[in-house]
Coordinates of C-alpha atoms in Angstrom, one line a residue:
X1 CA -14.5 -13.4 -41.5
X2 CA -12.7 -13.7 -38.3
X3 CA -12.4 -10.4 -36.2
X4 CA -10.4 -9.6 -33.5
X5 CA -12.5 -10.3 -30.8
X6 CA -12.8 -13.8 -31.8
X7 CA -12.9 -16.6 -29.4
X8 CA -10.7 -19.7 -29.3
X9 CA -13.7 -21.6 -30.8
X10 CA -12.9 -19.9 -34.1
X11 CA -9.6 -19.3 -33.7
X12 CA -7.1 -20.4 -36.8
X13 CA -7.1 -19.7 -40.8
X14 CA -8.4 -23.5 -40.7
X15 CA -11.3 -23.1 -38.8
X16 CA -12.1 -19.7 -40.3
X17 CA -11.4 -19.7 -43.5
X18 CA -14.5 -18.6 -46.0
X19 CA -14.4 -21.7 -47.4
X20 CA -18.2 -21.6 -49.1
X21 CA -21.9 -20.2 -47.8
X22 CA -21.9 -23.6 -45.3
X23 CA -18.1 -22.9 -43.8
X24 CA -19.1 -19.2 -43.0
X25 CA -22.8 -19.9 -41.9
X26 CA -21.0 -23.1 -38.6
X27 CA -18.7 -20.0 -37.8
X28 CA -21.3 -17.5 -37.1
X29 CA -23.2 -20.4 -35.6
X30 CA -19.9 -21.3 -33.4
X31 CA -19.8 -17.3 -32.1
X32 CA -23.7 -17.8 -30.9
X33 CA -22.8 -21.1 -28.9
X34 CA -22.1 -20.6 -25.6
X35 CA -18.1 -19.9 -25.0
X36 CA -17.1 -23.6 -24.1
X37 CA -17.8 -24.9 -27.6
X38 CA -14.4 -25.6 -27.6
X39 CA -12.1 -29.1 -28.2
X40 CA -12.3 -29.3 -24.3
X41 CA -14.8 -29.6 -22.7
X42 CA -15.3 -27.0 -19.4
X43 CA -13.8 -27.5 -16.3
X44 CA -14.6 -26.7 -12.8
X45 CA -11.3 -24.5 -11.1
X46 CA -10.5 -24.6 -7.5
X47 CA -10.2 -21.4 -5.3
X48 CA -6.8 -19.8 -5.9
X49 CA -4.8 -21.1 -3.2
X50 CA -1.5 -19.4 -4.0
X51 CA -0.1 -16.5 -6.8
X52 CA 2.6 -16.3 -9.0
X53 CA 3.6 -13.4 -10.9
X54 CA 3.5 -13.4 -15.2
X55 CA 7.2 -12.8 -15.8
X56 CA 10.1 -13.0 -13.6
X57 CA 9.5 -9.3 -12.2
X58 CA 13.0 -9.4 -10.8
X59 CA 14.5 -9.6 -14.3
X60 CA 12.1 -7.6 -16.0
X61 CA 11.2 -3.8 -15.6
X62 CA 7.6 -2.0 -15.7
X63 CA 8.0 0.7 -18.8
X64 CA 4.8 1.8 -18.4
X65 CA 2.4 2.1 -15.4
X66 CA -0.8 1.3 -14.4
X67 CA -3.0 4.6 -14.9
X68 CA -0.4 6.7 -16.9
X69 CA -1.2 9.0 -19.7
X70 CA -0.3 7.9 -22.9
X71 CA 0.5 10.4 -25.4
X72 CA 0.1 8.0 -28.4
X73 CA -3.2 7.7 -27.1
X74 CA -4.9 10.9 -27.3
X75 CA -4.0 11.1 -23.0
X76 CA -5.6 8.1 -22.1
X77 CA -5.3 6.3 -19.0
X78 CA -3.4 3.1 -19.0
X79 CA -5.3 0.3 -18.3
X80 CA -2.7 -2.3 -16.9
X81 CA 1.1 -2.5 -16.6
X82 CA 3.7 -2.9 -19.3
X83 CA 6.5 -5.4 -18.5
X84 CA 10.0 -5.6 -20.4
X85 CA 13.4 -6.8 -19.9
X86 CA 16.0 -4.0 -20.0
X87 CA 18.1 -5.2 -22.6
X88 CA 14.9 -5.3 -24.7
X89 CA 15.3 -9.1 -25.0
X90 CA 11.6 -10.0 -24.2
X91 CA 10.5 -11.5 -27.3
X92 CA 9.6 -15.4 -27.2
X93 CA 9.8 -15.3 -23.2
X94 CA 7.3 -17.2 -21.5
X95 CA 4.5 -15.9 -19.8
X96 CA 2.6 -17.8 -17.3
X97 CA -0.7 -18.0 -15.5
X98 CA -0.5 -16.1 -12.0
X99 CA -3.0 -18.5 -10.5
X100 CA -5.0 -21.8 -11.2
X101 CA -8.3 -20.1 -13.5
X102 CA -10.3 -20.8 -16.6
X103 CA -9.6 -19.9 -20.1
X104 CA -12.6 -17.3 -21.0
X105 CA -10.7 -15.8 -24.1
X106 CA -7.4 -17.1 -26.0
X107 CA -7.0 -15.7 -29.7
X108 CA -3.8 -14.6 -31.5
X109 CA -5.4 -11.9 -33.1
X110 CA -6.8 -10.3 -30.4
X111 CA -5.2 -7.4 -30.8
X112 CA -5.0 -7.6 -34.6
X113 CA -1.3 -6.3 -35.5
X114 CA 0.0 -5.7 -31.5
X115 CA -0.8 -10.0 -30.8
X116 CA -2.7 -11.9 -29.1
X117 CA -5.1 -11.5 -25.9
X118 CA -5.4 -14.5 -23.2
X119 CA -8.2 -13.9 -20.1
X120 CA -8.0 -16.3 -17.6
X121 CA -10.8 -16.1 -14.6
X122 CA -10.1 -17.0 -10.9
X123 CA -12.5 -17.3 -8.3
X124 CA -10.6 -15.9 -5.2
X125 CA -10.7 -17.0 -1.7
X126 CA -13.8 -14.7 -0.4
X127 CA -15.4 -16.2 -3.7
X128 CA -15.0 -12.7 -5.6
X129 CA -14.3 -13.4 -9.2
X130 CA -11.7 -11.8 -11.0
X131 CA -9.7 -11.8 -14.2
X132 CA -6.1 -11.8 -15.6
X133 CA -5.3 -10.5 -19.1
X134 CA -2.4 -10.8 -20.7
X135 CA -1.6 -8.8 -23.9
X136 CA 1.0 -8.9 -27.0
X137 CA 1.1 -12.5 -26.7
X138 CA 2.0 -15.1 -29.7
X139 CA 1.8 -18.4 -29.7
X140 CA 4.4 -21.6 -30.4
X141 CA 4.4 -25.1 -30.7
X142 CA 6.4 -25.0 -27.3
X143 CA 4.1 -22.4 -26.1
X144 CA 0.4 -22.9 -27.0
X145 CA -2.3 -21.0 -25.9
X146 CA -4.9 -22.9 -23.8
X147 CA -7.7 -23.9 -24.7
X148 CA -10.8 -21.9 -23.9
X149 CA -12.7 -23.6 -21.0
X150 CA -9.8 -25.1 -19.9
X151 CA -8.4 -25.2 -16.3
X152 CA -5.2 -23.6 -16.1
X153 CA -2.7 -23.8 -13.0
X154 CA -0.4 -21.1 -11.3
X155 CA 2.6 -20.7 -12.8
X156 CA 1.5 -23.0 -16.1
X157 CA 2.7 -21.1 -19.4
X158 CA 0.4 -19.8 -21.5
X159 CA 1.7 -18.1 -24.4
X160 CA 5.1 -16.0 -25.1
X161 CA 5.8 -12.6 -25.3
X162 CA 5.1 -11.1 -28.9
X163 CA 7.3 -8.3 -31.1
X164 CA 5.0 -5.4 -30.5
X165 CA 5.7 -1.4 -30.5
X166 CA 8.3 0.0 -29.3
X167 CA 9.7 -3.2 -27.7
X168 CA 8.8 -6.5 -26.8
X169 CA 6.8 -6.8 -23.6
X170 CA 3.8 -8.0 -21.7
X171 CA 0.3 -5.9 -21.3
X172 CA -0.4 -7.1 -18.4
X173 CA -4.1 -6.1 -16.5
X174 CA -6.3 -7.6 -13.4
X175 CA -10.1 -6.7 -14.1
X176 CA -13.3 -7.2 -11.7
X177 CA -15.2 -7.7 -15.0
X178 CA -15.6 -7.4 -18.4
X179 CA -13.4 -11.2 -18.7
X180 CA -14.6 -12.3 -22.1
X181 CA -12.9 -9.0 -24.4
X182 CA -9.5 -7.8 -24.9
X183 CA -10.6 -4.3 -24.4
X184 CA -8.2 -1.5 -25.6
X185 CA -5.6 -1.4 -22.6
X186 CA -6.6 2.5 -22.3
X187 CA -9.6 4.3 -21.3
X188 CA -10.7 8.1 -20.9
X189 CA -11.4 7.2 -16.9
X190 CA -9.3 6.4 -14.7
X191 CA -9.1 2.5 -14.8
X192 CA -10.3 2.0 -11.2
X193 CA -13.5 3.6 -12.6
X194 CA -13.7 0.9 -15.2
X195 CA -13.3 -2.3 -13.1
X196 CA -9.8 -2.5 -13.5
X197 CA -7.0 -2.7 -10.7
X198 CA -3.6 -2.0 -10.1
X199 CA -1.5 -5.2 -11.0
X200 CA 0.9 -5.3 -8.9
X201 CA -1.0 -4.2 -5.9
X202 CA -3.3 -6.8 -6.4
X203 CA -0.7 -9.5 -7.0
X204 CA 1.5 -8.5 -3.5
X205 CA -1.8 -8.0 -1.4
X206 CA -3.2 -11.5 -2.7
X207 CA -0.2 -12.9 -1.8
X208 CA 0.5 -11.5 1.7
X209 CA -3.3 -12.3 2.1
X210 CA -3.0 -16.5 1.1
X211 CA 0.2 -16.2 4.1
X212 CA -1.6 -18.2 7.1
X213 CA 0.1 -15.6 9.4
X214 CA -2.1 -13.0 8.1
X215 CA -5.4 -12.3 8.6
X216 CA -6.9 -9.9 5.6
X217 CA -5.4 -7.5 3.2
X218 CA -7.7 -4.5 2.6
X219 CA -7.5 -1.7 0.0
X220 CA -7.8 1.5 1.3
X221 CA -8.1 4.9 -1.3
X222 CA -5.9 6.7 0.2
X223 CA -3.3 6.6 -2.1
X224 CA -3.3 10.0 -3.7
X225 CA -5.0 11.6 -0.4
X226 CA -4.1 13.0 2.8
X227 CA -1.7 11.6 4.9
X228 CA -3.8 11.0 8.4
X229 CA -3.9 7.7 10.7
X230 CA -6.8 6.3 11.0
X231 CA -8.7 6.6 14.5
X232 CA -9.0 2.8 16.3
X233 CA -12.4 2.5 17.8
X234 CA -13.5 0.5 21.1
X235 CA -13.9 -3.0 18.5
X236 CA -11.1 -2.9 16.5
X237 CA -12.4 -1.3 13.3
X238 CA -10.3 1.8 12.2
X239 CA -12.0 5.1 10.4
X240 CA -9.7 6.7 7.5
X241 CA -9.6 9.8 6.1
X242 CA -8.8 11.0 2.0
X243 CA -9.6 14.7 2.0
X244 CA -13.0 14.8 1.3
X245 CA -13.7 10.8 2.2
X246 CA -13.8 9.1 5.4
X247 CA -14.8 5.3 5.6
X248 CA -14.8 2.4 8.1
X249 CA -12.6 -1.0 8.0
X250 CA -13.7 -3.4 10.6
X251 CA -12.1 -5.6 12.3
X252 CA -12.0 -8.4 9.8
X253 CA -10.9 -6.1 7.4
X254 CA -14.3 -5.4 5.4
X255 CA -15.6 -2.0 4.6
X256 CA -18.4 -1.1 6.6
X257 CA -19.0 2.7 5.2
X258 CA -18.2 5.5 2.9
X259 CA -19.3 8.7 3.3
X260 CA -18.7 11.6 1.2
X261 CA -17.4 15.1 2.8
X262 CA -18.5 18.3 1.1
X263 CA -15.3 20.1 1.9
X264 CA -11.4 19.4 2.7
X265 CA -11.0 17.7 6.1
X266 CA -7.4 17.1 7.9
X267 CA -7.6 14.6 10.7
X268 CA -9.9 12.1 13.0
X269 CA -9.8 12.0 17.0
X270 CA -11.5 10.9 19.6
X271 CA -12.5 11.3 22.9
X272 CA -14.4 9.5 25.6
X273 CA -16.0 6.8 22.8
X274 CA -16.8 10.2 20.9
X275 CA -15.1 10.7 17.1
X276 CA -14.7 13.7 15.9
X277 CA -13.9 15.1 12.6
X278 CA -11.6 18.4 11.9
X279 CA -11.6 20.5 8.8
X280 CA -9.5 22.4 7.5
X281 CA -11.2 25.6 8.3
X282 CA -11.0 25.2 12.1
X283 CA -14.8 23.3 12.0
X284 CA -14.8 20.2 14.4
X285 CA -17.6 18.0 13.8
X286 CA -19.3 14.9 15.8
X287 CA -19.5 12.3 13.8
X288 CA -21.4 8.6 14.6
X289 CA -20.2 5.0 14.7
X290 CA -22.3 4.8 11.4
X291 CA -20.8 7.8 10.2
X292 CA -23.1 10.3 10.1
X293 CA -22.1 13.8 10.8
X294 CA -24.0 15.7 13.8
X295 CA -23.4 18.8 15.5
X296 CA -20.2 20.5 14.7
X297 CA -18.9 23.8 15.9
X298 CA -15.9 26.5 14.9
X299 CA -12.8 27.0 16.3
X300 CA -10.0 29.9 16.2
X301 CA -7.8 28.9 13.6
X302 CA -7.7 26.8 10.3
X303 CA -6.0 24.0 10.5
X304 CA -3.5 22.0 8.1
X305 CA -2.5 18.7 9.0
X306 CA -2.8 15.7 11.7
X307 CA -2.6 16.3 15.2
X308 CA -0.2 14.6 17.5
X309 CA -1.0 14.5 21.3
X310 CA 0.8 17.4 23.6
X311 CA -0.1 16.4 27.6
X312 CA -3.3 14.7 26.4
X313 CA -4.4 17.0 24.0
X314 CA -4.4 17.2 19.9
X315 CA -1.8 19.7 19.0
X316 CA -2.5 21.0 15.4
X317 CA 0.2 22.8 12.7
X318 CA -2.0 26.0 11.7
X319 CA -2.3 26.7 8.1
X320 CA -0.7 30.3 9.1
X321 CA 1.9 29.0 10.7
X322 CA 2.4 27.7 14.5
X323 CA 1.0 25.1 16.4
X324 CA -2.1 24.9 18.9
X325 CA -3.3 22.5 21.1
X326 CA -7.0 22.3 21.6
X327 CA -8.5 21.1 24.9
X328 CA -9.7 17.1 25.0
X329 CA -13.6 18.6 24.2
X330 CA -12.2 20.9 21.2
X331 CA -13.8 23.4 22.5
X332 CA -10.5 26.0 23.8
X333 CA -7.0 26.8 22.5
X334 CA -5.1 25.7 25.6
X335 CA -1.5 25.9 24.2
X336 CA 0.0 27.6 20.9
X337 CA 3.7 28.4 19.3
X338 CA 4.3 30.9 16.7
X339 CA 6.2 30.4 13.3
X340 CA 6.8 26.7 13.8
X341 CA 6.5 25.7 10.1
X342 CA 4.2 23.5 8.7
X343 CA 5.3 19.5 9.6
X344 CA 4.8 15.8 8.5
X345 CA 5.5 14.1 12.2
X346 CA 6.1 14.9 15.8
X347 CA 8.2 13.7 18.6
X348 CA 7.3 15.0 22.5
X349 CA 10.4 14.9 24.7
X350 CA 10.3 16.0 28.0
X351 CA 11.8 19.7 27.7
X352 CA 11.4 19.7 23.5
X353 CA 9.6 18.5 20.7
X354 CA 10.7 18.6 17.5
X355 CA 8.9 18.4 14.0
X356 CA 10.1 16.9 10.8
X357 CA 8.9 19.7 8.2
X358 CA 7.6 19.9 4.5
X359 CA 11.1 20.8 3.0
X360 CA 13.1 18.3 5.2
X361 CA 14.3 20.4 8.2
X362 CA 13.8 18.8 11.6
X363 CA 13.2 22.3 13.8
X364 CA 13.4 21.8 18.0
X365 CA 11.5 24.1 19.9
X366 CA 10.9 24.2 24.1
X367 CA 7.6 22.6 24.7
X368 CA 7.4 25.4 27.4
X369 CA 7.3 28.6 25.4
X370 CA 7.4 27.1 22.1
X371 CA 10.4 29.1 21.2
X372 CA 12.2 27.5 18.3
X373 CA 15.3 26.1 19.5
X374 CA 17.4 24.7 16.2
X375 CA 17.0 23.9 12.7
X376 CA 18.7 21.3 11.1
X377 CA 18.1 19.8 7.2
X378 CA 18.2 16.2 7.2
X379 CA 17.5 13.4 4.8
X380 CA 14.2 11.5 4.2
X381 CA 15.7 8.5 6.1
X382 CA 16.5 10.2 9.7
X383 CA 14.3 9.0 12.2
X384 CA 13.8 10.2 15.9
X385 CA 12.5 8.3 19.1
X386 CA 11.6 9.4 22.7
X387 CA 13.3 7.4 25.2
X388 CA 11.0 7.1 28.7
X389 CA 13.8 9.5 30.5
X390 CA 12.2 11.7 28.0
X391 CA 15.1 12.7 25.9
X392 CA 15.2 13.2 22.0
X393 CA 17.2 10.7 19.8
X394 CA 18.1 11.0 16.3
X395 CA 19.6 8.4 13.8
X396 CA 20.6 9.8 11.0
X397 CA 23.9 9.3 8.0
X398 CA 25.8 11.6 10.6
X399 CA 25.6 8.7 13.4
X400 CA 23.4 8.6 16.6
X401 CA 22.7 12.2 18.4
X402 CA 21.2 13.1 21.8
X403 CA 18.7 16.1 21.8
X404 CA 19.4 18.5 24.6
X405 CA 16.9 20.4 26.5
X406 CA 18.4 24.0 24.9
X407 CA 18.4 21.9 21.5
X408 CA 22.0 21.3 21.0
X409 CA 22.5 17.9 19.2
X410 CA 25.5 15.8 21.4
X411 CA 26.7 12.8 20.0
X412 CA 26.6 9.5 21.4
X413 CA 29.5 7.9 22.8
X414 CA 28.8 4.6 21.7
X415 CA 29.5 3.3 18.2
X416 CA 26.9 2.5 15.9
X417 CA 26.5 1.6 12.4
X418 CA 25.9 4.0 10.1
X419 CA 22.6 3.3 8.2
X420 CA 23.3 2.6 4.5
X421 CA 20.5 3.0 2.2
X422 CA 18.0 3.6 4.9
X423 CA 16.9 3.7 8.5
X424 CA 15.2 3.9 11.7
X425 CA 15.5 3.7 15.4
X426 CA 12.8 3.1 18.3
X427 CA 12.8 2.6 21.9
X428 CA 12.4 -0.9 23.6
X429 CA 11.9 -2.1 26.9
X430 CA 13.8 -0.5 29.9
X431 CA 15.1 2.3 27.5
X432 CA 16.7 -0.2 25.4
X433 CA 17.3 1.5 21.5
X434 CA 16.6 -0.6 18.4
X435 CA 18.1 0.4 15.6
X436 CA 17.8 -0.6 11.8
X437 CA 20.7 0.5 10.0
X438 CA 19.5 -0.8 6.3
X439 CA 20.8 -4.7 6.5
X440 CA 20.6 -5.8 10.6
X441 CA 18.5 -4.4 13.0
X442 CA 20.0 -3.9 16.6
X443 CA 18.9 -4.3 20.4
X444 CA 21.0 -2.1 22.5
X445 CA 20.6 -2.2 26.3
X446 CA 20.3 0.9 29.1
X447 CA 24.1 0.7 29.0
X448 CA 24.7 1.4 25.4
X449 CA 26.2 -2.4 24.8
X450 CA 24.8 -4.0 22.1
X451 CA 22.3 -6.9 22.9
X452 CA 22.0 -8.8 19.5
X453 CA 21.9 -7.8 15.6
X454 CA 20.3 -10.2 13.1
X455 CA 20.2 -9.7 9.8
X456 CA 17.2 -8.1 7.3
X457 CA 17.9 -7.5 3.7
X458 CA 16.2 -6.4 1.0
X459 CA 13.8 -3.9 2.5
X460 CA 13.0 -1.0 0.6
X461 CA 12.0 2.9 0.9
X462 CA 11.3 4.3 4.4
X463 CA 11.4 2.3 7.3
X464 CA 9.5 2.6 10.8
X465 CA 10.8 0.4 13.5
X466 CA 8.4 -0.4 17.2
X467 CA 9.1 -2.7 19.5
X468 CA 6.1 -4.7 20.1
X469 CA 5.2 -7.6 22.7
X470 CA 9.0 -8.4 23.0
X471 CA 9.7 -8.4 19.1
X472 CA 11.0 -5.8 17.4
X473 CA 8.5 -4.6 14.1
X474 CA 9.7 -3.3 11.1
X475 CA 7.9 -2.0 8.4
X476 CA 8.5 0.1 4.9
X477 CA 7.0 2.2 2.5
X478 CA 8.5 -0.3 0.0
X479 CA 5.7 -2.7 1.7
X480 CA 8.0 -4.9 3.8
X481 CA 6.5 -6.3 7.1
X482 CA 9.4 -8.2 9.4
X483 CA 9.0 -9.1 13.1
X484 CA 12.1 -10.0 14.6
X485 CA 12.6 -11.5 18.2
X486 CA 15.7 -11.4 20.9
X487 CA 16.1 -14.8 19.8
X488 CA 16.8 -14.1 15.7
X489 CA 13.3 -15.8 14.9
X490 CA 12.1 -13.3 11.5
X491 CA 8.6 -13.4 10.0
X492 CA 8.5 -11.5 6.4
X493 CA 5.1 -10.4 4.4
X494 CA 4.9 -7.9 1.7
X495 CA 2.0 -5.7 0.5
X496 CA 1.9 -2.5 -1.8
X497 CA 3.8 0.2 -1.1
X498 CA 2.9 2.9 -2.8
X499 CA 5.9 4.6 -2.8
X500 CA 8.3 7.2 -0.6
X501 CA 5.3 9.3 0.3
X502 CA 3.2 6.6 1.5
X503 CA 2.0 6.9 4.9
X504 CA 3.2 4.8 7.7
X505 CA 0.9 3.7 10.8
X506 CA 0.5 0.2 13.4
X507 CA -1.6 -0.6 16.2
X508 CA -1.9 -3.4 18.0
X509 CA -5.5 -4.2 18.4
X510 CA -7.3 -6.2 21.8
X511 CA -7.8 -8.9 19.4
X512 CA -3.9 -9.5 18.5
X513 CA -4.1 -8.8 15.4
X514 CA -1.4 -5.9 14.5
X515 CA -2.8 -3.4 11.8
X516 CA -0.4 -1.8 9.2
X517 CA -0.7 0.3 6.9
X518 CA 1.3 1.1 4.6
X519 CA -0.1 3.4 1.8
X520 CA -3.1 2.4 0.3
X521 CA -2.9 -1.0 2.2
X522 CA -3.8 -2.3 5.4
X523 CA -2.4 -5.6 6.7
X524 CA -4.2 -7.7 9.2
X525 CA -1.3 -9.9 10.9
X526 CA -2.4 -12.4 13.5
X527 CA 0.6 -11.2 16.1
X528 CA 1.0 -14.2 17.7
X529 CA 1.6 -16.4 14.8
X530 CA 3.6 -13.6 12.9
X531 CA 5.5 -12.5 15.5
X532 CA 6.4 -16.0 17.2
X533 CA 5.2 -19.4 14.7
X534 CA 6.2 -17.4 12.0
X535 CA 4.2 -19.2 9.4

């Protein structure tokens, strides 16, 4: 009889019917043939050359995520995402191919009572092999599945959305392997562990990655680990942190190493083509191109977080509370401030820093005596910059403020839009402000006159705005990438997110290509082309 892992070959009440001994003994033989004993015969499929998504992800919804817990399942871990439209309304809607691959599986019973299974496999640009799998699929006479062997195309339909438990929607899953099974669609490790992939991650990276303005997407795991930037080295390869990882991405966006740490580190810095690694019991440890950790030695205090630089040297929250800067050989304390609470970023004005803290206070203290100057709670979207007069800025829902030198915020006395759903604000050329108020972002000039606005929609999350080679440079936890120039010229790309939390970093490299990351991606954009050709 016919099970549920059937292939297309035997696919059908008429083809497997037990019918007599012959009937049932060609069936069995048909499962031992090779999988492209099929109607058609196998076909040779390009390189992906572009991606399309499975359902119209702006109408539909994800109701369940990739890696969640399913109760129904004993607490298994999700092995794809769950697509469905919000009026529940999903049953009979197409579903298509997100890119041009071969059938390796196609059977309406795959998953017995919950539908049908279709596995398509794609041979990607840097000739890795991957493979899409859609789940709770039926199939019509206006939607057929393919047939196995067969060369599909991005965007061609392949089957439609099934009635399945609790409402109609799509399984949908990107593997590294395993392409000829349904699977389950959970599994007791985490999915990563099992050769699957985020979805969506892989969809928007792939994407961003086929844009000729872009270099390479990489996928860093970082996600669910310490926020730190990464530490540029002399050839344009970065070294990241995750707690108790550190690896190395070079230039072209391949990982070089991993290493495993055997105990919490917080940050990476260097120092005359030296790297050095910081844990977070006050060790610093030498550490080689290659990664391998040398000679290490302890310092006063344990350490909780990222450095940022005070007068040349890494200034580091204390896990007791405070700050301290250690000389440039982290040898000595050189500087230090009580009861400055623990932080998530740093601005260094001339007379005062301030810190944007773990509970959403942004505190001002004089960089002198480190006495804390004001507190104020503001919202996840106020952003700071330094202007070169070294004065403080802040753009938050309350309007544009000037940091005095005794902390008191003054307001400006120039009018500015209010951001709207989010925001940010940087510092140009010759002390000129950019501002991104959630649908334009602005150039003002030294004398507070606006220069030129031009309009950006549609970015989402938390927004960090640079000013770059001339162009302004926008970027979001949301995974929106925009360059915009004096002239209104606007380049767009968008990776994973990740998320509100996800941490937010750029460089310009020697080799003009600008590095973002964004979460648990980094973005390779050749600048030139991004910023000026703009595709």
């Amino acid at each position: 009889m016919c099970t549920s892992n059937l292939p297309i070959a035997c696919r059908g009440a008429a083809r497997c019917a037990p019918t007599g001994a012959i009937l049932s003994l060609l069936c069995l033989f048909t499962l031992l043939l090779p999988f492209n004993f099929t109607t058609h015969a196998q076909t040779v499929c390009p390189d992906v050359d572009a991606m399309t998504t499975p359902v119209d992800m702006g109408a539909f919804t994800m109701v369940q995520d990739y890696g969640a817990r399913s109760p129904r399942h004993n607490g298994r871990y999700h092995t794809g995402e769950d697509w469905a439209l919000p009026d529940a309304t999903a049953f009979g809607q197409p579903v298509r191919a997100i890119a041009t691959g071969t059938v390796t599986y196609a059977y309406g019973q795959g998953w017995g009572r919950d539908g049908g299974v279709v596995i398509l496999e794609h041979t990607m640009s840097d000739e890795s092999i991957i493979y899409s799998v859609y789940g709770h699929l039926i199939e019509t006479d206006a939607t057929p599945f393919p047939a196995g062997g067969a060369c599909v195309e991005a965007g061609e339909v392949i089957g439609s959305i099934g009635e399945v438990r609790p409402t109609a929607h799509l399984h949908f899953e990107i593997r590294v392997s395993n392409g000829r099974t349904p699977g389950h669609g959970y599994t007791w490790d985490y999915p990563d562990a099992e050769g699957y992939r985020r979805p969506a991650k892989f969809l928007l990276n792939w994407q961003a990655r086929l844009n000729r303005t872009v270099s390479f997407v990489s996928n860093l795991r970082v996600e669910r680990g310490y926020h730190a930037p990464p530490l540029p080295l002399s050839d344009n390869s970065l070294v990241f942190l995750n707690e108790t990882e550190m690896f190395r991405i070079l230039p072209d966006g391949r990982q070089f190493w991993r290493k495993g740490l055997d105990r919490p580190a917080v940050a990476l810095t260097g120092f005359q083509g030296q790297s050095y690694l910081h844990y977070t019991d006050g060790i610093v440890q030498n550490i080689s191109a290659d990664g391998d950790l040398l000679d290490s030695w302890q310092t006063f205090t344990e350490v909780a977080g990222a450095p940022f630089t005070l007068d040349g040297n890494p200034a580091f929250p204390a896990a007791a509370g405070g700050l301290l800067a250690l000389d440039m050989r982290l040898q000595q304390i050189v500087w230090e401030a009580a009861d400055i609470p623990l932080f998530d970023e740093a601005w260094v004005g001339l007379q005062t820093i301030a810190v944007r803290t773990h509970n959403s206070e942004l505190v001002t203290f004089a960089r002198n005596s480190g006495d804390i100057l004001d507190r104020a709670r503001v919202g996840l979207h106020t952003d700071l910059t330094v202007r070169p007069d070294g004065t403080l800025w802040v753009y938050s829902s309350g309007g544009l403020w000037q940091v005095l030198a005794d902390g008191v915020w003054v307001p400006t006395r120039f009018d500015v839009p209010l951001p709207e759903s989010t925001g940010a604000i940087a510092t140009g050329e010759d002390s000129d402000l950019l501002l991104f108020d959630g649908t334009h972002v602005r150039s003002y000039g030294s004398n507070n006159v606006e220069q030129w606005a031009y309009e950006v929609l549609n970015v989402n999350g938390r927004v960090k705005l640079a000013y770059e080679d001339g162009r302004a440079l926008l970027y979001s936890t949301g995974g929106d990438i925009v360059s915009v120039s004096p002239l209104g010229k606007t380049c767009r790309v968008r990776v994973w997110g990740g998320g509100e939390s996800a941490y937010l970093w750029h460089a310009l490299g020697t080799d003009d290509v600008m590095r973002v990351q964004i979460g648990g991606s980094l973005a390779g954009l050749r600048w030139e082309r991004f910023s000026r050709e703009c595709a």
